[in-house]
Coordinates of C-alpha atoms and ligand atoms in Angstrom, one line a residue:
M1 CA -48.6 -3.1 -33.8
T2 CA -48.6 -6.9 -34.2
V3 CA -45.3 -8.7 -34.3
D4 CA -45.9 -9.6 -38.0
A5 CA -46.5 -5.9 -38.8
Q6 CA -43.3 -5.0 -37.0
L7 CA -41.4 -7.8 -38.8
T8 CA -42.7 -6.5 -42.1
R9 CA -41.7 -2.9 -41.3
L10 CA -38.2 -4.1 -40.4
G11 CA -38.0 -5.6 -43.9
L12 CA -38.0 -9.3 -42.9
F13 CA -40.2 -10.3 -45.7
D14 CA -38.4 -8.6 -48.5
A15 CA -34.8 -9.0 -47.5
R16 CA -32.3 -11.5 -48.8
V17 CA -29.6 -12.2 -46.2
P18 CA -26.8 -14.7 -45.9
R19 CA -27.0 -17.7 -43.5
Y20 CA -23.7 -16.6 -42.0
T21 CA -22.0 -20.0 -42.0
S22 CA -18.8 -17.8 -42.3
Y23 CA -17.8 -14.2 -41.9
P24 CA -17.0 -12.7 -44.2
T25 CA -19.4 -14.7 -46.4
A26 CA -18.1 -16.6 -49.4
P27 CA -19.2 -14.0 -52.0
H28 CA -16.8 -11.6 -50.3
F29 CA -13.8 -13.9 -50.7
G30 CA -11.0 -12.5 -53.0
T31 CA -8.2 -13.9 -55.1
S32 CA -5.5 -12.6 -52.8
V33 CA -5.6 -16.0 -51.0
G34 CA -4.0 -18.8 -52.9
P35 CA -2.4 -22.2 -52.5
Q36 CA 0.6 -20.7 -50.8
D37 CA -1.6 -19.4 -48.0
F38 CA -3.4 -22.8 -47.7
T39 CA -0.1 -24.5 -47.4
A40 CA 1.3 -22.1 -44.8
W41 CA -1.9 -22.2 -42.7
T42 CA -1.9 -26.0 -42.9
R43 CA 1.7 -26.2 -41.8
A44 CA 1.0 -23.8 -38.9
I45 CA -1.6 -26.2 -37.3
P46 CA -0.1 -27.3 -34.0
A47 CA 1.4 -30.8 -34.0
G48 CA -0.8 -33.2 -32.1
S49 CA -3.9 -31.0 -32.2
E50 CA -7.4 -31.9 -33.3
I51 CA -8.8 -30.6 -36.6
S52 CA -12.0 -31.1 -38.7
L53 CA -12.0 -32.4 -42.2
Y54 CA -14.8 -31.9 -44.8
M55 CA -14.8 -33.9 -48.1
H56 CA -17.1 -32.7 -50.9
V57 CA -18.5 -35.1 -53.5
P58 CA -20.1 -33.0 -56.3
F59 CA -22.1 -35.7 -58.0
C60 CA -25.7 -36.9 -57.9
R61 CA -27.5 -39.6 -59.8
R62 CA -30.5 -37.3 -60.4
L63 CA -30.7 -33.5 -59.9
C64 CA -33.5 -32.4 -57.7
W65 CA -35.1 -29.2 -59.0
F66 CA -35.1 -27.4 -55.6
C67 CA -31.4 -28.0 -54.9
A68 CA -29.0 -25.1 -54.8
C69 CA -25.9 -27.2 -53.8
R70 CA -22.7 -27.4 -55.9
T71 CA -23.2 -30.7 -57.7
Q72 CA -23.5 -32.2 -61.1
G73 CA -25.6 -35.1 -62.4
T74 CA -24.2 -38.4 -63.7
T75 CA -25.8 -41.7 -64.4
S76 CA -22.5 -43.4 -64.7
D77 CA -20.1 -44.2 -61.9
D78 CA -17.0 -43.5 -64.0
P79 CA -16.7 -39.7 -63.2
V80 CA -17.2 -40.5 -59.5
I81 CA -14.5 -43.1 -59.5
A82 CA -12.2 -40.7 -61.4
Y83 CA -12.9 -38.0 -58.8
A84 CA -12.2 -40.5 -55.9
Q85 CA -8.6 -40.9 -57.4
V86 CA -8.3 -37.1 -57.3
L87 CA -9.4 -37.0 -53.7
K88 CA -6.8 -39.7 -52.8
A89 CA -4.1 -37.6 -54.5
E90 CA -5.3 -34.5 -52.6
I91 CA -5.2 -36.4 -49.3
A92 CA -1.6 -37.6 -50.1
L93 CA -0.6 -34.0 -50.9
L94 CA -2.3 -32.7 -47.7
A95 CA -0.6 -35.5 -45.6
R96 CA 2.8 -34.1 -46.7
H97 CA 2.0 -30.7 -45.1
L98 CA 0.0 -31.6 -42.1
P99 CA 2.0 -31.5 -38.9
K100 CA 2.6 -34.7 -37.0
G101 CA 0.1 -36.3 -34.7
V102 CA -2.9 -34.4 -35.9
R103 CA -6.2 -36.2 -35.3
L104 CA -9.8 -35.6 -36.5
S105 CA -12.4 -34.4 -34.1
R106 CA -14.9 -34.4 -37.0
L107 CA -14.9 -35.9 -40.5
H108 CA -17.9 -34.9 -42.6
W109 CA -18.7 -36.1 -46.2
G110 CA -21.1 -33.8 -48.0
G111 CA -22.2 -32.9 -51.5
G112 CA -23.8 -33.5 -53.8
T113 CA -24.2 -37.1 -52.7
P114 CA -21.2 -38.8 -51.1
T115 CA -23.0 -42.1 -51.2
M116 CA -22.4 -42.0 -55.0
L117 CA -19.0 -43.4 -54.1
P118 CA -18.8 -47.2 -54.7
P119 CA -18.0 -49.4 -51.6
A120 CA -14.4 -49.9 -52.7
E121 CA -13.8 -46.2 -53.0
I122 CA -15.5 -45.6 -49.6
R123 CA -13.0 -48.0 -48.1
A124 CA -10.0 -46.6 -49.9
L125 CA -10.8 -43.0 -49.1
T126 CA -11.4 -43.6 -45.4
A127 CA -8.2 -45.7 -45.2
A128 CA -6.3 -42.8 -46.8
I129 CA -7.9 -40.2 -44.5
F130 CA -7.3 -42.2 -41.3
A131 CA -3.7 -42.9 -42.4
M132 CA -3.2 -39.2 -42.7
A133 CA -5.0 -38.3 -39.4
P134 CA -6.9 -40.9 -37.3
M135 CA -10.1 -40.0 -35.6
A136 CA -9.8 -38.5 -32.1
E137 CA -11.4 -40.2 -29.2
G138 CA -15.1 -39.3 -29.2
G139 CA -14.7 -37.9 -32.8
E140 CA -17.6 -37.9 -35.2
F141 CA -17.7 -39.3 -38.8
S142 CA -20.8 -38.0 -40.5
V143 CA -22.1 -38.6 -44.0
E144 CA -24.9 -37.0 -46.0
I145 CA -27.1 -39.8 -47.3
D146 CA -29.7 -39.5 -50.1
P147 CA -32.1 -42.4 -49.3
N148 CA -32.6 -42.9 -53.0
E149 CA -28.8 -43.4 -53.5
I150 CA -27.7 -46.0 -51.0
D151 CA -27.7 -49.8 -50.6
D152 CA -26.5 -52.4 -48.2
A153 CA -23.0 -52.6 -49.6
R154 CA -22.3 -48.9 -49.3
L155 CA -23.9 -48.7 -45.9
D156 CA -21.7 -51.6 -44.7
A157 CA -18.6 -49.9 -46.0
L158 CA -19.5 -46.6 -44.3
A159 CA -20.4 -48.3 -41.0
E160 CA -17.2 -50.5 -41.1
A161 CA -15.2 -47.3 -41.6
G162 CA -16.7 -45.8 -38.5
M163 CA -19.5 -43.6 -39.6
N164 CA -21.4 -42.7 -36.4
R165 CA -23.7 -40.0 -37.6
A166 CA -25.8 -40.2 -40.8
S167 CA -27.7 -37.3 -42.2
I168 CA -30.6 -38.1 -44.5
G169 CA -32.3 -35.7 -46.9
V170 CA -36.1 -35.7 -46.5
Q171 CA -37.2 -32.2 -47.6
D172 CA -41.0 -33.1 -47.5
F173 CA -43.0 -36.4 -47.5
D174 CA -46.0 -35.0 -49.4
P175 CA -46.1 -36.6 -52.9
E176 CA -47.5 -33.5 -54.6
I177 CA -44.7 -31.3 -53.1
Q178 CA -42.1 -34.0 -54.0
K179 CA -43.3 -33.9 -57.6
A180 CA -43.2 -30.1 -57.7
I181 CA -39.6 -30.0 -56.4
G182 CA -38.4 -32.9 -58.6
R183 CA -37.6 -35.3 -55.8
D184 CA -39.5 -38.5 -55.5
Q185 CA -38.9 -40.2 -52.2
P186 CA -41.5 -42.4 -50.6
Y187 CA -41.9 -42.4 -46.9
A188 CA -41.5 -46.2 -46.8
L189 CA -38.1 -46.0 -48.5
T190 CA -36.9 -43.3 -46.1
Q191 CA -38.0 -45.4 -43.1
E192 CA -36.3 -48.5 -44.6
I193 CA -33.0 -46.6 -44.9
A194 CA -33.3 -45.1 -41.4
D195 CA -33.8 -48.6 -40.0
A196 CA -30.9 -49.9 -42.1
I197 CA -28.6 -47.1 -40.8
R198 CA -29.6 -47.8 -37.2
A199 CA -29.3 -51.6 -37.6
R200 CA -25.6 -51.0 -38.3
G201 CA -25.1 -49.4 -34.9
V202 CA -24.8 -45.8 -36.3
R203 CA -25.3 -43.8 -33.1
S204 CA -27.0 -40.7 -34.5
L205 CA -29.5 -40.0 -37.3
N206 CA -30.0 -36.5 -38.6
A207 CA -32.6 -35.3 -41.1
D208 CA -33.0 -32.3 -43.4
I209 CA -36.5 -31.0 -44.0
L210 CA -37.5 -27.8 -45.8
Y211 CA -40.2 -25.1 -45.3
G212 CA -41.3 -22.7 -48.0
L213 CA -41.7 -25.3 -50.7
P214 CA -44.2 -25.0 -53.5
H215 CA -47.8 -26.0 -52.5
Q216 CA -46.7 -26.4 -48.8
T217 CA -49.4 -25.5 -46.3
P218 CA -49.3 -25.6 -42.5
Q219 CA -51.4 -28.8 -42.6
R220 CA -49.1 -30.5 -45.1
I221 CA -45.9 -29.5 -43.3
A222 CA -47.5 -30.8 -40.1
E223 CA -48.1 -34.1 -41.7
S224 CA -44.5 -34.3 -43.0
V225 CA -43.1 -33.4 -39.6
Q226 CA -45.2 -36.0 -37.9
K227 CA -44.0 -38.6 -40.3
L228 CA -40.4 -37.5 -39.7
L229 CA -40.9 -37.8 -36.0
T230 CA -41.9 -41.5 -36.4
L231 CA -38.3 -42.0 -37.5
G232 CA -37.0 -40.5 -34.3
P233 CA -34.2 -38.4 -35.6
D234 CA -31.7 -37.2 -33.0
R235 CA -31.2 -33.9 -34.9
V236 CA -33.2 -32.1 -37.5
A237 CA -32.3 -29.2 -39.8
L238 CA -35.4 -27.2 -40.8
Y239 CA -34.1 -25.1 -43.6
G240 CA -36.0 -22.3 -45.4
Y241 CA -36.2 -23.2 -49.1
A242 CA -33.9 -20.7 -50.9
H243 CA -35.3 -20.0 -54.3
V244 CA -32.4 -18.6 -56.2
P245 CA -33.1 -19.6 -59.9
W246 CA -30.5 -17.0 -61.1
M247 CA -27.8 -19.1 -59.3
S248 CA -29.3 -22.6 -59.6
K249 CA -30.8 -22.9 -63.1
R250 CA -32.7 -26.1 -62.3
Q251 CA -34.9 -24.1 -59.9
Q252 CA -36.4 -22.5 -63.0
L253 CA -38.5 -25.7 -63.1
I254 CA -40.2 -24.4 -60.0
P255 CA -42.6 -21.6 -60.8
S256 CA -42.2 -18.7 -58.4
D257 CA -46.0 -18.3 -58.2
S258 CA -46.3 -21.8 -56.7
L259 CA -44.3 -20.7 -53.6
P260 CA -45.8 -19.6 -50.4
T261 CA -45.6 -15.9 -49.6
P262 CA -43.0 -14.7 -47.0
E263 CA -45.7 -14.4 -44.4
E264 CA -46.9 -18.0 -45.1
R265 CA -43.2 -19.1 -44.9
L266 CA -43.1 -17.8 -41.4
R267 CA -46.3 -19.7 -40.5
L268 CA -44.8 -22.9 -42.0
F269 CA -41.7 -22.5 -40.0
E270 CA -43.7 -21.9 -36.8
T271 CA -46.0 -24.9 -37.4
A272 CA -43.0 -27.3 -37.8
R273 CA -41.1 -25.7 -34.9
D274 CA -44.0 -26.1 -32.5
L275 CA -44.3 -29.8 -33.4
F276 CA -40.7 -30.5 -32.8
I277 CA -40.8 -28.6 -29.5
A278 CA -43.9 -30.5 -28.4
D279 CA -42.2 -33.8 -29.2
G280 CA -39.3 -33.0 -26.8
Y281 CA -36.8 -31.5 -29.2
E282 CA -34.8 -28.4 -28.3
A283 CA -34.6 -25.5 -30.7
I284 CA -30.9 -24.9 -31.7
G285 CA -30.2 -21.5 -33.2
I286 CA -32.3 -20.4 -36.1
D287 CA -33.1 -23.6 -37.8
H288 CA -32.0 -26.8 -36.0
F289 CA -33.8 -29.0 -33.4
A290 CA -32.1 -31.7 -31.3
L291 CA -33.0 -34.2 -28.7
P292 CA -31.7 -33.2 -25.2
A293 CA -29.0 -35.9 -25.3
D294 CA -27.7 -34.8 -28.7
G295 CA -24.3 -33.0 -28.9
L296 CA -25.9 -29.8 -30.2
A297 CA -28.4 -29.6 -27.4
R298 CA -25.6 -30.2 -24.8
A299 CA -23.3 -27.6 -26.6
R300 CA -26.1 -25.1 -26.5
A301 CA -26.6 -25.6 -22.8
T302 CA -22.9 -25.1 -22.0
G303 CA -22.2 -22.2 -24.4
G304 CA -20.2 -24.4 -26.8
L305 CA -22.5 -24.1 -29.9
R306 CA -20.5 -23.0 -33.0
R307 CA -21.3 -22.2 -36.6
N308 CA -19.4 -23.5 -39.6
F309 CA -20.1 -24.3 -43.2
Q310 CA -22.3 -27.3 -42.3
G311 CA -24.5 -25.1 -40.1
Y312 CA -24.5 -25.6 -36.4
T313 CA -21.8 -27.7 -34.7
D314 CA -20.4 -28.6 -31.3
D315 CA -16.9 -29.0 -32.8
A316 CA -14.3 -27.0 -30.9
A317 CA -11.5 -27.4 -33.4
T318 CA -10.0 -24.2 -34.7
A319 CA -9.0 -25.6 -38.1
L320 CA -11.4 -27.1 -40.6
I321 CA -9.9 -28.3 -43.8
G322 CA -12.0 -28.8 -46.9
I323 CA -11.0 -31.2 -49.6
G324 CA -12.6 -31.7 -53.0
A325 CA -13.9 -29.2 -55.6
S326 CA -15.4 -25.9 -54.1
S327 CA -14.7 -26.9 -50.5
I328 CA -13.8 -24.1 -48.1
S329 CA -11.3 -24.4 -45.3
R330 CA -11.2 -22.3 -42.2
F331 CA -8.0 -21.6 -40.3
P332 CA -7.3 -19.1 -37.4
Q333 CA -5.6 -17.0 -40.1
G334 CA -8.5 -17.0 -42.6
Y335 CA -10.6 -18.9 -45.2
A336 CA -9.4 -20.7 -48.3
Q337 CA -11.7 -22.0 -51.0
N338 CA -10.8 -24.7 -53.6
A339 CA -11.6 -24.2 -57.3
P340 CA -15.4 -24.6 -57.6
A341 CA -15.2 -26.4 -61.0
T342 CA -14.4 -30.1 -60.7
A343 CA -12.1 -29.9 -63.8
A344 CA -10.1 -27.0 -62.5
H345 CA -9.7 -28.7 -59.1
T346 CA -8.7 -32.0 -60.7
R347 CA -6.1 -30.2 -62.9
A348 CA -4.5 -28.6 -59.9
I349 CA -4.3 -31.8 -57.9
R350 CA -2.9 -33.8 -60.8
E351 CA -0.2 -31.1 -61.2
G352 CA 0.7 -31.7 -57.5
R353 CA -0.7 -28.4 -56.1
F354 CA -3.6 -27.3 -54.0
S355 CA -6.5 -25.7 -56.0
T356 CA -7.1 -22.8 -53.7
T357 CA -8.6 -20.0 -55.9
K358 CA -10.2 -17.6 -53.4
G359 CA -10.3 -16.8 -49.7
H360 CA -9.9 -14.2 -47.1
A361 CA -7.1 -13.5 -44.6
F362 CA -8.5 -12.1 -41.3
A363 CA -7.6 -8.5 -40.6
G364 CA -8.9 -5.5 -38.7
E365 CA -12.2 -6.2 -37.0
D366 CA -12.9 -9.4 -38.9
L367 CA -12.5 -11.8 -36.0
L368 CA -14.5 -9.7 -33.6
R369 CA -17.4 -9.2 -36.0
A370 CA -17.2 -12.9 -36.9
R371 CA -17.6 -13.8 -33.3
I372 CA -20.5 -11.3 -32.7
I373 CA -22.3 -12.8 -35.6
E374 CA -21.6 -16.4 -34.5
V375 CA -22.8 -15.8 -30.9
L376 CA -26.0 -14.0 -32.2
M377 CA -26.7 -16.9 -34.5
C378 CA -26.0 -19.5 -31.8
D379 CA -27.1 -18.0 -28.5
F380 CA -29.2 -14.9 -29.6
R381 CA -27.0 -13.0 -27.2
A382 CA -23.8 -11.0 -27.4
D383 CA -22.0 -10.0 -24.2
G384 CA -20.3 -6.7 -25.1
P385 CA -18.0 -6.3 -22.1
A386 CA -16.8 -10.0 -22.4
L387 CA -16.2 -9.6 -26.2
A388 CA -14.4 -6.3 -25.7
A389 CA -12.1 -8.0 -23.2
Q390 CA -11.5 -11.0 -25.4
F391 CA -10.7 -9.0 -28.5
G392 CA -9.0 -6.1 -26.8
V393 CA -11.3 -3.4 -28.1
D394 CA -12.7 -0.4 -26.3
P395 CA -15.9 -1.5 -24.4
G396 CA -17.4 2.0 -25.0
W397 CA -17.0 1.7 -28.8
L398 CA -18.5 -1.8 -28.8
S399 CA -21.4 -0.6 -26.7
G400 CA -22.0 2.2 -29.1
L401 CA -22.1 -0.3 -32.0
F402 CA -24.6 -2.5 -30.2
A403 CA -26.7 0.6 -29.3
T404 CA -26.8 1.6 -33.0
V405 CA -28.0 -1.9 -34.0
A406 CA -30.5 -2.0 -31.2
A407 CA -31.9 1.4 -32.4
K408 CA -32.1 0.1 -36.0
F409 CA -34.4 -2.7 -34.9
E410 CA -36.8 -0.3 -33.1
G411 CA -37.3 -1.9 -29.7
M412 CA -37.3 -5.5 -30.9
L413 CA -34.0 -6.2 -29.2
D414 CA -33.0 -6.0 -25.5
F415 CA -29.8 -4.0 -24.7
E416 CA -28.9 -3.8 -21.1
H417 CA -25.5 -3.6 -19.3
G418 CA -23.7 -3.9 -22.6
V419 CA -25.4 -7.2 -23.5
L420 CA -27.4 -7.4 -26.7
T421 CA -30.2 -10.0 -26.6
I422 CA -32.6 -11.2 -29.3
P423 CA -35.8 -12.1 -27.5
P424 CA -37.9 -14.9 -29.0
R425 CA -40.3 -12.6 -30.8
A426 CA -37.4 -11.2 -32.8
H427 CA -35.8 -14.6 -33.6
P428 CA -37.0 -14.5 -37.2
L429 CA -34.9 -11.3 -37.6
T430 CA -31.6 -13.0 -36.4
R431 CA -29.9 -13.1 -39.9
M432 CA -30.8 -9.5 -40.5
I433 CA -29.5 -8.5 -37.1
A434 CA -26.3 -10.4 -37.8
R435 CA -26.1 -8.6 -41.2
A436 CA -26.1 -5.3 -39.3
F437 CA -22.6 -6.3 -38.0
D438 CA -21.4 -7.3 -41.4
A439 CA -18.9 -4.7 -42.6
Y440 CA -18.7 -6.3 -46.1
D441 CA -22.3 -6.6 -46.8
Q442 CA -24.1 -4.2 -49.2
A443 CA -27.8 -4.1 -48.3
G444 CA -29.8 -5.8 -51.0
A445 CA -27.0 -8.0 -52.2
R446 CA -28.4 -11.2 -53.6
H447 CA -27.9 -14.0 -51.3
S448 CA -30.3 -16.7 -50.1
A449 CA -33.8 -16.0 -48.9
A450 CA -34.4 -14.3 -45.7
I451 CA -36.1 -17.0 -43.6
Ligands
SAM1 C1 -26.1 -31.0 -50.2 S1 -27.7 -31.6 -49.9 C2 -27.1 -33.3 -49.7 C3 -28.1 -34.2 -49.4 C4 -28.2 -35.5 -50.2 N1 -27.7 -35.4 -51.5 C5 -29.7 -35.7 -50.3 O1 -30.3 -35.4 -51.3 O2 -30.3 -36.3 -49.4 C6 -27.9 -31.1 -48.2 C7 -29.2 -30.4 -47.9 O3 -29.2 -29.1 -48.4 C8 -30.5 -28.6 -48.4 N2 -30.8 -27.8 -49.6 C9 -30.5 -28.0 -50.9 N3 -31.0 -27.0 -51.7 C10 -31.6 -26.1 -50.9 C11 -32.3 -24.9 -51.1 N4 -32.5 -24.5 -52.3 N5 -32.8 -24.3 -50.0 C12 -32.6 -24.7 -48.8 N6 -32.0 -25.9 -48.5 C13 -31.5 -26.6 -49.5 C14 -31.4 -29.8 -48.4 O4 -32.2 -29.9 -47.3 C15 -30.4 -31.0 -48.5 O5 -30.9 -32.1 -47.8
SF4_2 S1 -30.8 -32.6 -52.9 FE1 -29.1 -34.1 -52.8 S2 -29.5 -35.6 -54.5 FE2 -30.8 -33.8 -54.8 S3 -29.5 -32.5 -56.3 FE3 -29.1 -31.8 -54.2 S4 -27.4 -32.8 -53.5 FE4 -28.2 -34.0 -55.3

């Protein structure tokens, strides 16, 4: 049987599985976690330790049709400026609970489009954040930048505040594909912004590119990847386009019959992957590529690769606090998510309380299963005896669990001496294999696309 036929038989091309940026995944969060948990978990962070901070800005000047992110369109700066005041109030509230001497190993601004913030607000927010918790030595301040929504003044403000990693959204350079996904972005503009970022001494440039877009062919994605390579990004995320029009209404503007078939998606991914590898990038997990000197490549080599809400990371901090509407925090005790709607989040902060509406407190096998899923997604390998010792569970029981999953995937996985390995031919199945360890998942639940 060909590998494709085997992948088909194992359901790769008709399954919808989560990307496992958390375990349990956000759809399984419940309302038993509230602001009191967020406060208690924040207060329990050890004084003087390093944490990560994520800030969500849910605004965009234009709404790209393909986008499934939590954001809203606005042509005026007023709602963004009003939201920045809420963020500052939230930072002041957080500062009252955060133990002394905490520093930031990572600060990430995402969205939406954080560069919707005017320069004065960029300065005010970074000042407030660093007054609460300064950057740790070697820390990273990264910002998602839409090349269509940035100018010299905003870039200057970000660079002066210490941004040392910029992540630009590319998606695809082909004009016909851009038209079909409602995102006009000439190559020349992207190049100009990449140059402007580097001219300000920003150490690292990341780019997002998508496969599985309407009208995409292997030849077209190859051309887009080659154009992207001329910009020399340090790190690339090659995401599979998730077509979820029932969740993201604007995707209804993209007819389903213009999309490549699941088998074609796999070819598109492989075409792009082979070009990155040929150009000296290392494959990181299921969908990232990084130059050997990049932090992700180094973390992969030393077993330090982790997974969080932004995808892959080399951040070792055990607490990640999310501020802004819909942001999710992760603590050693569990997850806490802020109110998804900007209005509800704003109301809570103005009333002087955190907006936590949902979450999950870790219990039972959660942390063990979370770690199995994380190592499979990061290293394609789970060492049963080591995990059993780390989590204090019976190695025989864990070995039985691994054997059951290995059997389910009909010889596609290697299982020897208690170590479960996903060989390269089975890498496209990684999310499905991770799902086999997900005790909350109901097969067939609607998440994002499989690959
Ligand atoms: C939250 S967006 C922020 C980027 C920034 N606003 C921009 O447009 O450049 C981050 C990334 O999510 C990815 N993304 C958004 N919608 C997606 C979808 N439906 N499927 C897969 N990836 C998606 C895109 O690659 C995008 O660059
Ligand atoms: S891709 Fe970026 S700019 Fe476009 S709608 Fe999504 S967050 Fe906004």
